[in-house]
JSON list of C-alpha atoms (C1' of nucleotides) in Angstrom, two decimals:
[
{"chain": "A", "resi": 1, "resn": "MET", "atom": "CA", "xyz": [24.29, 2.65, 5.14]},
{"chain": "A", "resi": 2, "resn": "SER", "atom": "CA", "xyz": [22.03, 1.44, 8.65]},
{"chain": "A", "resi": 3, "resn": "TYR", "atom": "CA", "xyz": [20.12, -1.51, 9.21]},
{"chain": "A", "resi": 4, "resn": "TRP", "atom": "CA", "xyz": [16.79, -1.56, 11.31]},
{"chain": "A", "resi": 5, "resn": "LEU", "atom": "CA", "xyz": [14.07, -3.91, 12.42]},
{"chain": "A", "resi": 6, "resn": "LEU", "atom": "CA", "xyz": [10.87, -3.35, 11.88]},
{"chain": "A", "resi": 7, "resn": "LYS", "atom": "CA", "xyz": [7.76, -5.38, 13.83]},
{"chain": "A", "resi": 8, "resn": "THR", "atom": "CA", "xyz": [4.70, -5.64, 12.57]},
{"chain": "A", "resi": 9, "resn": "GLU", "atom": "CA", "xyz": [1.59, -8.06, 13.42]},
{"chain": "A", "resi": 10, "resn": "PRO", "atom": "CA", "xyz": [0.70, -9.99, 10.15]},
{"chain": "A", "resi": 11, "resn": "SER", "atom": "CA", "xyz": [-3.21, -9.90, 11.13]},
{"chain": "A", "resi": 12, "resn": "SER", "atom": "CA", "xyz": [-2.85, -6.32, 10.54]},
{"chain": "A", "resi": 13, "resn": "TYR", "atom": "CA", "xyz": [-0.37, -5.88, 7.96]},
{"chain": "A", "resi": 14, "resn": "SER", "atom": "CA", "xyz": [2.33, -8.46, 6.55]},
{"chain": "A", "resi": 15, "resn": "ILE", "atom": "CA", "xyz": [5.34, -9.02, 4.21]},
{"chain": "A", "resi": 16, "resn": "ASP", "atom": "CA", "xyz": [2.74, -10.32, 1.55]},
{"chain": "A", "resi": 17, "resn": "ASP", "atom": "CA", "xyz": [0.67, -6.93, 2.25]},
{"chain": "A", "resi": 18, "resn": "LEU", "atom": "CA", "xyz": [3.69, -4.82, 1.69]},
{"chain": "A", "resi": 19, "resn": "LEU", "atom": "CA", "xyz": [5.36, -7.47, -1.97]},
{"chain": "A", "resi": 20, "resn": "ARG", "atom": "CA", "xyz": [1.55, -6.54, -2.92]},
{"chain": "A", "resi": 21, "resn": "ASP", "atom": "CA", "xyz": [1.48, -3.13, -2.01]},
{"chain": "A", "resi": 22, "resn": "GLY", "atom": "CA", "xyz": [5.49, -2.40, -3.59]},
{"chain": "A", "resi": 23, "resn": "LYS", "atom": "CA", "xyz": [5.60, 0.36, -1.55]},
{"chain": "A", "resi": 24, "resn": "ALA", "atom": "CA", "xyz": [3.92, 1.59, 2.31]},
{"chain": "A", "resi": 25, "resn": "GLY", "atom": "CA", "xyz": [4.44, 4.13, 4.66]},
{"chain": "A", "resi": 26, "resn": "TRP", "atom": "CA", "xyz": [4.93, 2.64, 8.21]},
{"chain": "A", "resi": 27, "resn": "SER", "atom": "CA", "xyz": [2.33, 4.11, 9.74]},
{"chain": "A", "resi": 28, "resn": "GLY", "atom": "CA", "xyz": [0.77, 3.28, 13.11]},
{"chain": "A", "resi": 29, "resn": "VAL", "atom": "CA", "xyz": [3.69, 3.52, 15.06]},
{"chain": "A", "resi": 30, "resn": "ARG", "atom": "CA", "xyz": [3.29, 5.24, 18.62]},
{"chain": "A", "resi": 31, "resn": "ASN", "atom": "CA", "xyz": [5.93, 5.00, 21.03]},
{"chain": "A", "resi": 32, "resn": "TYR", "atom": "CA", "xyz": [8.46, 7.29, 21.28]},
{"chain": "A", "resi": 33, "resn": "GLN", "atom": "CA", "xyz": [11.73, 6.09, 20.97]},
{"chain": "A", "resi": 34, "resn": "ALA", "atom": "CA", "xyz": [10.29, 3.98, 17.97]},
{"chain": "A", "resi": 35, "resn": "ARG", "atom": "CA", "xyz": [9.44, 7.44, 16.80]},
{"chain": "A", "resi": 36, "resn": "ASN", "atom": "CA", "xyz": [12.46, 9.00, 17.19]},
{"chain": "A", "resi": 37, "resn": "PHE", "atom": "CA", "xyz": [14.33, 6.47, 15.40]},
{"chain": "A", "resi": 38, "resn": "LEU", "atom": "CA", "xyz": [11.29, 6.52, 12.34]},
{"chain": "A", "resi": 39, "resn": "ARG", "atom": "CA", "xyz": [11.85, 11.01, 12.12]},
{"chain": "A", "resi": 40, "resn": "ASP", "atom": "CA", "xyz": [15.67, 10.90, 12.59]},
{"chain": "A", "resi": 41, "resn": "GLY", "atom": "CA", "xyz": [17.30, 7.89, 12.24]},
{"chain": "A", "resi": 42, "resn": "MET", "atom": "CA", "xyz": [16.68, 6.10, 9.63]},
{"chain": "A", "resi": 43, "resn": "LYS", "atom": "CA", "xyz": [17.66, 7.19, 5.89]},
{"chain": "A", "resi": 44, "resn": "LYS", "atom": "CA", "xyz": [17.02, 6.64, 1.89]},
{"chain": "A", "resi": 45, "resn": "GLY", "atom": "CA", "xyz": [18.83, 3.34, 1.63]},
{"chain": "A", "resi": 46, "resn": "ASP", "atom": "CA", "xyz": [18.82, 1.98, 4.88]},
{"chain": "A", "resi": 47, "resn": "ARG", "atom": "CA", "xyz": [17.47, -1.73, 5.11]},
{"chain": "A", "resi": 48, "resn": "ALA", "atom": "CA", "xyz": [15.02, -3.05, 7.05]},
{"chain": "A", "resi": 49, "resn": "LEU", "atom": "CA", "xyz": [14.31, -7.20, 8.96]},
{"chain": "A", "resi": 50, "resn": "ILE", "atom": "CA", "xyz": [10.36, -7.21, 8.75]},
{"chain": "A", "resi": 51, "resn": "TYR", "atom": "CA", "xyz": [9.51, -9.16, 11.71]},
{"chain": "A", "resi": 52, "resn": "HIS", "atom": "CA", "xyz": [5.95, -10.51, 12.42]},
{"chain": "A", "resi": 53, "resn": "SER", "atom": "CA", "xyz": [4.83, -10.40, 15.90]},
{"chain": "A", "resi": 54, "resn": "SER", "atom": "CA", "xyz": [2.01, -11.88, 17.78]},
{"chain": "A", "resi": 55, "resn": "ALA", "atom": "CA", "xyz": [2.19, -14.46, 14.82]},
{"chain": "A", "resi": 56, "resn": "GLU", "atom": "CA", "xyz": [3.24, -18.33, 14.30]},
{"chain": "A", "resi": 57, "resn": "PRO", "atom": "CA", "xyz": [5.55, -17.99, 14.04]},
{"chain": "A", "resi": 58, "resn": "THR", "atom": "CA", "xyz": [7.34, -15.32, 15.41]},
{"chain": "A", "resi": 59, "resn": "ALA", "atom": "CA", "xyz": [9.93, -14.71, 12.70]},
{"chain": "A", "resi": 60, "resn": "VAL", "atom": "CA", "xyz": [11.64, -12.38, 10.29]},
{"chain": "A", "resi": 61, "resn": "VAL", "atom": "CA", "xyz": [10.13, -12.86, 7.28]},
{"chain": "A", "resi": 62, "resn": "GLY", "atom": "CA", "xyz": [11.83, -10.89, 5.19]},
{"chain": "A", "resi": 63, "resn": "GLU", "atom": "CA", "xyz": [13.33, -7.00, 4.16]},
{"chain": "A", "resi": 64, "resn": "ALA", "atom": "CA", "xyz": [12.38, -3.76, 2.86]},
{"chain": "A", "resi": 65, "resn": "GLU", "atom": "CA", "xyz": [14.37, -0.60, 2.26]},
{"chain": "A", "resi": 66, "resn": "VAL", "atom": "CA", "xyz": [13.94, 3.24, 3.07]},
{"chain": "A", "resi": 67, "resn": "VAL", "atom": "CA", "xyz": [12.71, 4.79, -0.13]},
{"chain": "A", "resi": 68, "resn": "ARG", "atom": "CA", "xyz": [11.48, 8.10, 1.40]},
{"chain": "A", "resi": 69, "resn": "GLU", "atom": "CA", "xyz": [12.87, 9.00, 4.85]},
{"chain": "A", "resi": 70, "resn": "GLY", "atom": "CA", "xyz": [10.81, 10.74, 8.15]},
{"chain": "A", "resi": 71, "resn": "HIS", "atom": "CA", "xyz": [7.31, 12.45, 7.41]},
{"chain": "A", "resi": 72, "resn": "PRO", "atom": "CA", "xyz": [3.88, 13.26, 10.14]},
{"chain": "A", "resi": 73, "resn": "ASP", "atom": "CA", "xyz": [2.07, 9.87, 9.39]},
{"chain": "A", "resi": 74, "resn": "PRO", "atom": "CA", "xyz": [-1.38, 10.59, 8.32]},
{"chain": "A", "resi": 75, "resn": "THR", "atom": "CA", "xyz": [-3.33, 7.80, 10.42]},
{"chain": "A", "resi": 76, "resn": "GLN", "atom": "CA", "xyz": [-2.56, 10.23, 13.11]},
{"chain": "A", "resi": 77, "resn": "PHE", "atom": "CA", "xyz": [-5.13, 12.79, 11.52]},
{"chain": "A", "resi": 78, "resn": "ASP", "atom": "CA", "xyz": [-7.64, 10.38, 10.67]},
{"chain": "A", "resi": 79, "resn": "ARG", "atom": "CA", "xyz": [-11.01, 9.65, 12.75]},
{"chain": "A", "resi": 80, "resn": "LYS", "atom": "CA", "xyz": [-11.30, 6.56, 11.30]},
{"chain": "A", "resi": 81, "resn": "ASP", "atom": "CA", "xyz": [-7.92, 5.19, 11.48]},
{"chain": "A", "resi": 82, "resn": "ASP", "atom": "CA", "xyz": [-7.40, 3.31, 14.58]},
{"chain": "A", "resi": 83, "resn": "HIS", "atom": "CA", "xyz": [-4.42, 5.68, 15.31]},
{"chain": "A", "resi": 84, "resn": "TYR", "atom": "CA", "xyz": [-5.47, 8.63, 15.35]},
{"chain": "A", "resi": 85, "resn": "ASP", "atom": "CA", "xyz": [-4.37, 10.91, 17.77]},
{"chain": "A", "resi": 86, "resn": "PRO", "atom": "CA", "xyz": [-6.85, 13.76, 17.84]},
{"chain": "A", "resi": 87, "resn": "ASP", "atom": "CA", "xyz": [-3.51, 15.45, 20.65]},
{"chain": "A", "resi": 88, "resn": "SER", "atom": "CA", "xyz": [-1.65, 15.55, 17.96]},
{"chain": "A", "resi": 89, "resn": "PRO", "atom": "CA", "xyz": [-1.32, 19.33, 16.61]},
{"chain": "A", "resi": 90, "resn": "ALA", "atom": "CA", "xyz": [-1.34, 19.56, 13.01]},
{"chain": "A", "resi": 91, "resn": "ASP", "atom": "CA", "xyz": [1.41, 22.42, 12.53]},
{"chain": "A", "resi": 92, "resn": "GLU", "atom": "CA", "xyz": [3.59, 19.77, 14.96]},
{"chain": "A", "resi": 93, "resn": "PRO", "atom": "CA", "xyz": [2.45, 16.73, 13.70]},
{"chain": "A", "resi": 94, "resn": "ARG", "atom": "CA", "xyz": [3.57, 13.98, 16.55]},
{"chain": "A", "resi": 95, "resn": "TRP", "atom": "CA", "xyz": [3.95, 10.65, 15.20]},
{"chain": "A", "resi": 96, "resn": "PHE", "atom": "CA", "xyz": [6.41, 9.70, 11.60]},
{"chain": "A", "resi": 97, "resn": "GLN", "atom": "CA", "xyz": [6.78, 7.29, 9.21]},
{"chain": "A", "resi": 98, "resn": "VAL", "atom": "CA", "xyz": [9.22, 6.13, 6.30]},
{"chain": "A", "resi": 99, "resn": "GLU", "atom": "CA", "xyz": [8.26, 5.17, 3.11]},
{"chain": "A", "resi": 100, "resn": "LEU", "atom": "CA", "xyz": [9.10, 1.47, 2.46]},
{"chain": "A", "resi": 101, "resn": "LYS", "atom": "CA", "xyz": [10.16, -0.69, -0.57]},
{"chain": "A", "resi": 102, "resn": "ALA", "atom": "CA", "xyz": [9.44, -3.91, -0.33]},
{"chain": "A", "resi": 103, "resn": "LEU", "atom": "CA", "xyz": [12.47, -6.16, -1.23]},
{"chain": "A", "resi": 104, "resn": "ARG", "atom": "CA", "xyz": [11.61, -9.41, -0.64]},
{"chain": "A", "resi": 105, "resn": "LYS", "atom": "CA", "xyz": [10.15, -11.93, 1.32]},
{"chain": "A", "resi": 106, "resn": "PHE", "atom": "CA", "xyz": [12.63, -15.02, 2.62]},
{"chain": "A", "resi": 107, "resn": "PRO", "atom": "CA", "xyz": [12.95, -18.64, 1.44]},
{"chain": "A", "resi": 108, "resn": "HIS", "atom": "CA", "xyz": [12.53, -18.96, 5.26]},
{"chain": "A", "resi": 109, "resn": "PRO", "atom": "CA", "xyz": [11.55, -17.34, 8.16]},
{"chain": "A", "resi": 110, "resn": "VAL", "atom": "CA", "xyz": [14.22, -16.56, 10.18]},
{"chain": "A", "resi": 111, "resn": "THR", "atom": "CA", "xyz": [12.70, -17.70, 13.96]},
{"chain": "A", "resi": 112, "resn": "LEU", "atom": "CA", "xyz": [12.85, -15.95, 17.23]},
{"chain": "A", "resi": 113, "resn": "ALA", "atom": "CA", "xyz": [13.72, -19.50, 18.42]},
{"chain": "A", "resi": 114, "resn": "GLU", "atom": "CA", "xyz": [16.15, -19.60, 16.01]},
{"chain": "A", "resi": 115, "resn": "ILE", "atom": "CA", "xyz": [17.20, -16.15, 17.19]},
{"chain": "A", "resi": 116, "resn": "LYS", "atom": "CA", "xyz": [17.60, -16.58, 20.69]},
{"chain": "A", "resi": 117, "resn": "ALA", "atom": "CA", "xyz": [19.66, -19.68, 19.76]},
{"chain": "A", "resi": 118, "resn": "GLU", "atom": "CA", "xyz": [22.04, -18.63, 17.57]},
{"chain": "A", "resi": 119, "resn": "PRO", "atom": "CA", "xyz": [25.18, -16.67, 19.89]},
{"chain": "A", "resi": 120, "resn": "ASP", "atom": "CA", "xyz": [26.17, -14.63, 17.27]},
{"chain": "A", "resi": 121, "resn": "LEU", "atom": "CA", "xyz": [22.82, -12.64, 18.05]},
{"chain": "A", "resi": 122, "resn": "ARG", "atom": "CA", "xyz": [22.48, -12.34, 21.56]},
{"chain": "A", "resi": 123, "resn": "GLU", "atom": "CA", "xyz": [23.13, -8.80, 21.69]},
{"chain": "A", "resi": 124, "resn": "MET", "atom": "CA", "xyz": [20.06, -8.51, 19.57]},
{"chain": "A", "resi": 125, "resn": "LEU", "atom": "CA", "xyz": [17.53, -5.60, 21.22]},
{"chain": "A", "resi": 126, "resn": "LEU", "atom": "CA", "xyz": [15.10, -8.06, 20.12]},
{"chain": "A", "resi": 127, "resn": "ILE", "atom": "CA", "xyz": [15.97, -10.86, 22.08]},
{"chain": "A", "resi": 128, "resn": "ARG", "atom": "CA", "xyz": [16.32, -8.14, 25.54]},
{"chain": "A", "resi": 129, "resn": "ARG", "atom": "CA", "xyz": [14.53, -8.93, 28.47]},
{"chain": "A", "resi": 130, "resn": "GLY", "atom": "CA", "xyz": [11.09, -7.07, 28.07]},
{"chain": "A", "resi": 131, "resn": "MET", "atom": "CA", "xyz": [12.27, -4.81, 24.68]},
{"chain": "A", "resi": 132, "resn": "ARG", "atom": "CA", "xyz": [9.18, -4.30, 23.26]},
{"chain": "A", "resi": 133, "resn": "LEU", "atom": "CA", "xyz": [10.92, -1.40, 20.68]},
{"chain": "A", "resi": 134, "resn": "SER", "atom": "CA", "xyz": [8.46, -1.77, 17.40]},
{"chain": "A", "resi": 135, "resn": "VAL", "atom": "CA", "xyz": [11.12, 0.17, 15.17]},
{"chain": "A", "resi": 136, "resn": "GLN", "atom": "CA", "xyz": [14.87, -0.58, 16.31]},
{"chain": "A", "resi": 137, "resn": "PRO", "atom": "CA", "xyz": [18.43, -0.49, 15.32]},
{"chain": "A", "resi": 138, "resn": "VAL", "atom": "CA", "xyz": [20.78, -3.71, 14.41]},
{"chain": "A", "resi": 139, "resn": "THR", "atom": "CA", "xyz": [24.23, -3.87, 13.33]},
{"chain": "A", "resi": 140, "resn": "LYS", "atom": "CA", "xyz": [25.28, -4.65, 10.31]},
{"chain": "A", "resi": 141, "resn": "GLU", "atom": "CA", "xyz": [26.69, -8.15, 11.44]},
{"chain": "A", "resi": 142, "resn": "GLN", "atom": "CA", "xyz": [23.24, -8.76, 12.59]},
{"chain": "A", "resi": 143, "resn": "TYR", "atom": "CA", "xyz": [21.41, -8.46, 9.52]},
{"chain": "A", "resi": 144, "resn": "GLN", "atom": "CA", "xyz": [23.92, -10.37, 7.37]},
{"chain": "A", "resi": 145, "resn": "ALA", "atom": "CA", "xyz": [23.55, -12.94, 9.94]},
{"chain": "A", "resi": 146, "resn": "ILE", "atom": "CA", "xyz": [19.99, -13.24, 9.79]},
{"chain": "A", "resi": 147, "resn": "VAL", "atom": "CA", "xyz": [20.06, -12.89, 5.94]},
{"chain": "A", "resi": 148, "resn": "ARG", "atom": "CA", "xyz": [22.13, -16.08, 5.85]},
{"chain": "A", "resi": 149, "resn": "MET", "atom": "CA", "xyz": [19.87, -18.20, 8.04]},
{"chain": "A", "resi": 150, "resn": "ALA", "atom": "CA", "xyz": [17.13, -17.17, 5.82]},
{"chain": "A", "resi": 151, "resn": "ARG", "atom": "CA", "xyz": [18.43, -18.78, 2.96]},
{"chain": "B", "resi": 1, "resn": "DG", "atom": "C1'", "xyz": [-6.48, -15.82, 27.10]},
{"chain": "B", "resi": 2, "resn": "DC", "atom": "C1'", "xyz": [-2.72, -14.91, 30.70]},
{"chain": "B", "resi": 3, "resn": "DC", "atom": "C1'", "xyz": [0.41, -12.22, 32.78]},
{"chain": "B", "resi": 4, "resn": "DA", "atom": "C1'", "xyz": [5.41, -9.86, 32.79]},
{"chain": "B", "resi": 5, "resn": "DA", "atom": "C1'", "xyz": [7.04, -5.78, 31.39]},
{"chain": "B", "resi": 6, "resn": "DC", "atom": "C1'", "xyz": [6.81, -1.61, 29.98]},
{"chain": "B", "resi": 7, "resn": "DG", "atom": "C1'", "xyz": [5.42, 3.27, 28.69]},
{"chain": "B", "resi": 8, "resn": "DT", "atom": "C1'", "xyz": [1.58, 6.78, 29.75]},
{"chain": "B", "resi": 9, "resn": "DT", "atom": "C1'", "xyz": [-1.46, 9.62, 32.22]},
{"chain": "B", "resi": 10, "resn": "DG", "atom": "C1'", "xyz": [-2.75, 11.85, 36.13]},
{"chain": "B", "resi": 11, "resn": "DG", "atom": "C1'", "xyz": [-3.71, 12.90, 40.96]},
{"chain": "B", "resi": 12, "resn": "DC", "atom": "C1'", "xyz": [-1.08, 15.58, 44.65]},
{"chain": "C", "resi": 1, "resn": "DG", "atom": "C1'", "xyz": [8.54, 15.56, 40.83]},
{"chain": "C", "resi": 2, "resn": "DC", "atom": "C1'", "xyz": [6.17, 11.52, 42.36]},
{"chain": "C", "resi": 3, "resn": "DC", "atom": "C1'", "xyz": [3.85, 7.51, 42.01]},
{"chain": "C", "resi": 4, "resn": "DA", "atom": "C1'", "xyz": [-0.27, 4.31, 41.49]},
{"chain": "C", "resi": 5, "resn": "DA", "atom": "C1'", "xyz": [-3.42, 3.47, 38.18]},
{"chain": "C", "resi": 6, "resn": "DC", "atom": "C1'", "xyz": [-4.06, 2.07, 33.98]},
{"chain": "C", "resi": 7, "resn": "DG", "atom": "C1'", "xyz": [-2.53, 0.85, 29.33]},
{"chain": "C", "resi": 8, "resn": "DT", "atom": "C1'", "xyz": [-0.62, -1.97, 25.53]},
{"chain": "C", "resi": 9, "resn": "DT", "atom": "C1'", "xyz": [3.40, -4.76, 23.84]},
{"chain": "C", "resi": 10, "resn": "DG", "atom": "C1'", "xyz": [4.26, -9.28, 22.47]},
{"chain": "C", "resi": 11, "resn": "DG", "atom": "C1'", "xyz": [5.52, -14.11, 24.51]},
{"chain": "C", "resi": 12, "resn": "DC", "atom": "C1'", "xyz": [3.41, -18.27, 25.47]}
]
DNA sequence: GCCAACGTTGGC
DNA sequence: GCCAACGTTGGC
């Protein structure tokens, strides 16, 4: 089993939205490195931390489980969607998503400030300078540390 | 709203 | 292939 961190802006889709929906396609990712993780890296049963970016506070707010592995993101073909990509070939889709099942919202969000202050989490990609990747791997140890901090 | 740190595009 | 211009991300 592998562990991941997924960023989302809560103004567009929040942990509360995911809990309400139960399951959701993690759509709208338009970065090739992140796409590769969605398409090739994430496996059924993997766990993902959900992170709220551009929020107050910016924080890891809950966790989810991968219930369906990479498949084409339908929003790339939807002209009315913000993430419509007219250049993505229908027979060779450019963008992928996984389906997530909400697991829980944390009792206490683990803020970016708390993560930066924790020596054991210094290696997280999240806090590496200039690292904007919206789908990123975390180690089991990092994942478990975040979960402990969220109690 | 600002702007640093990227990633992408396109002319050459 | 180079690289300037442009667009986006995301913390502050």
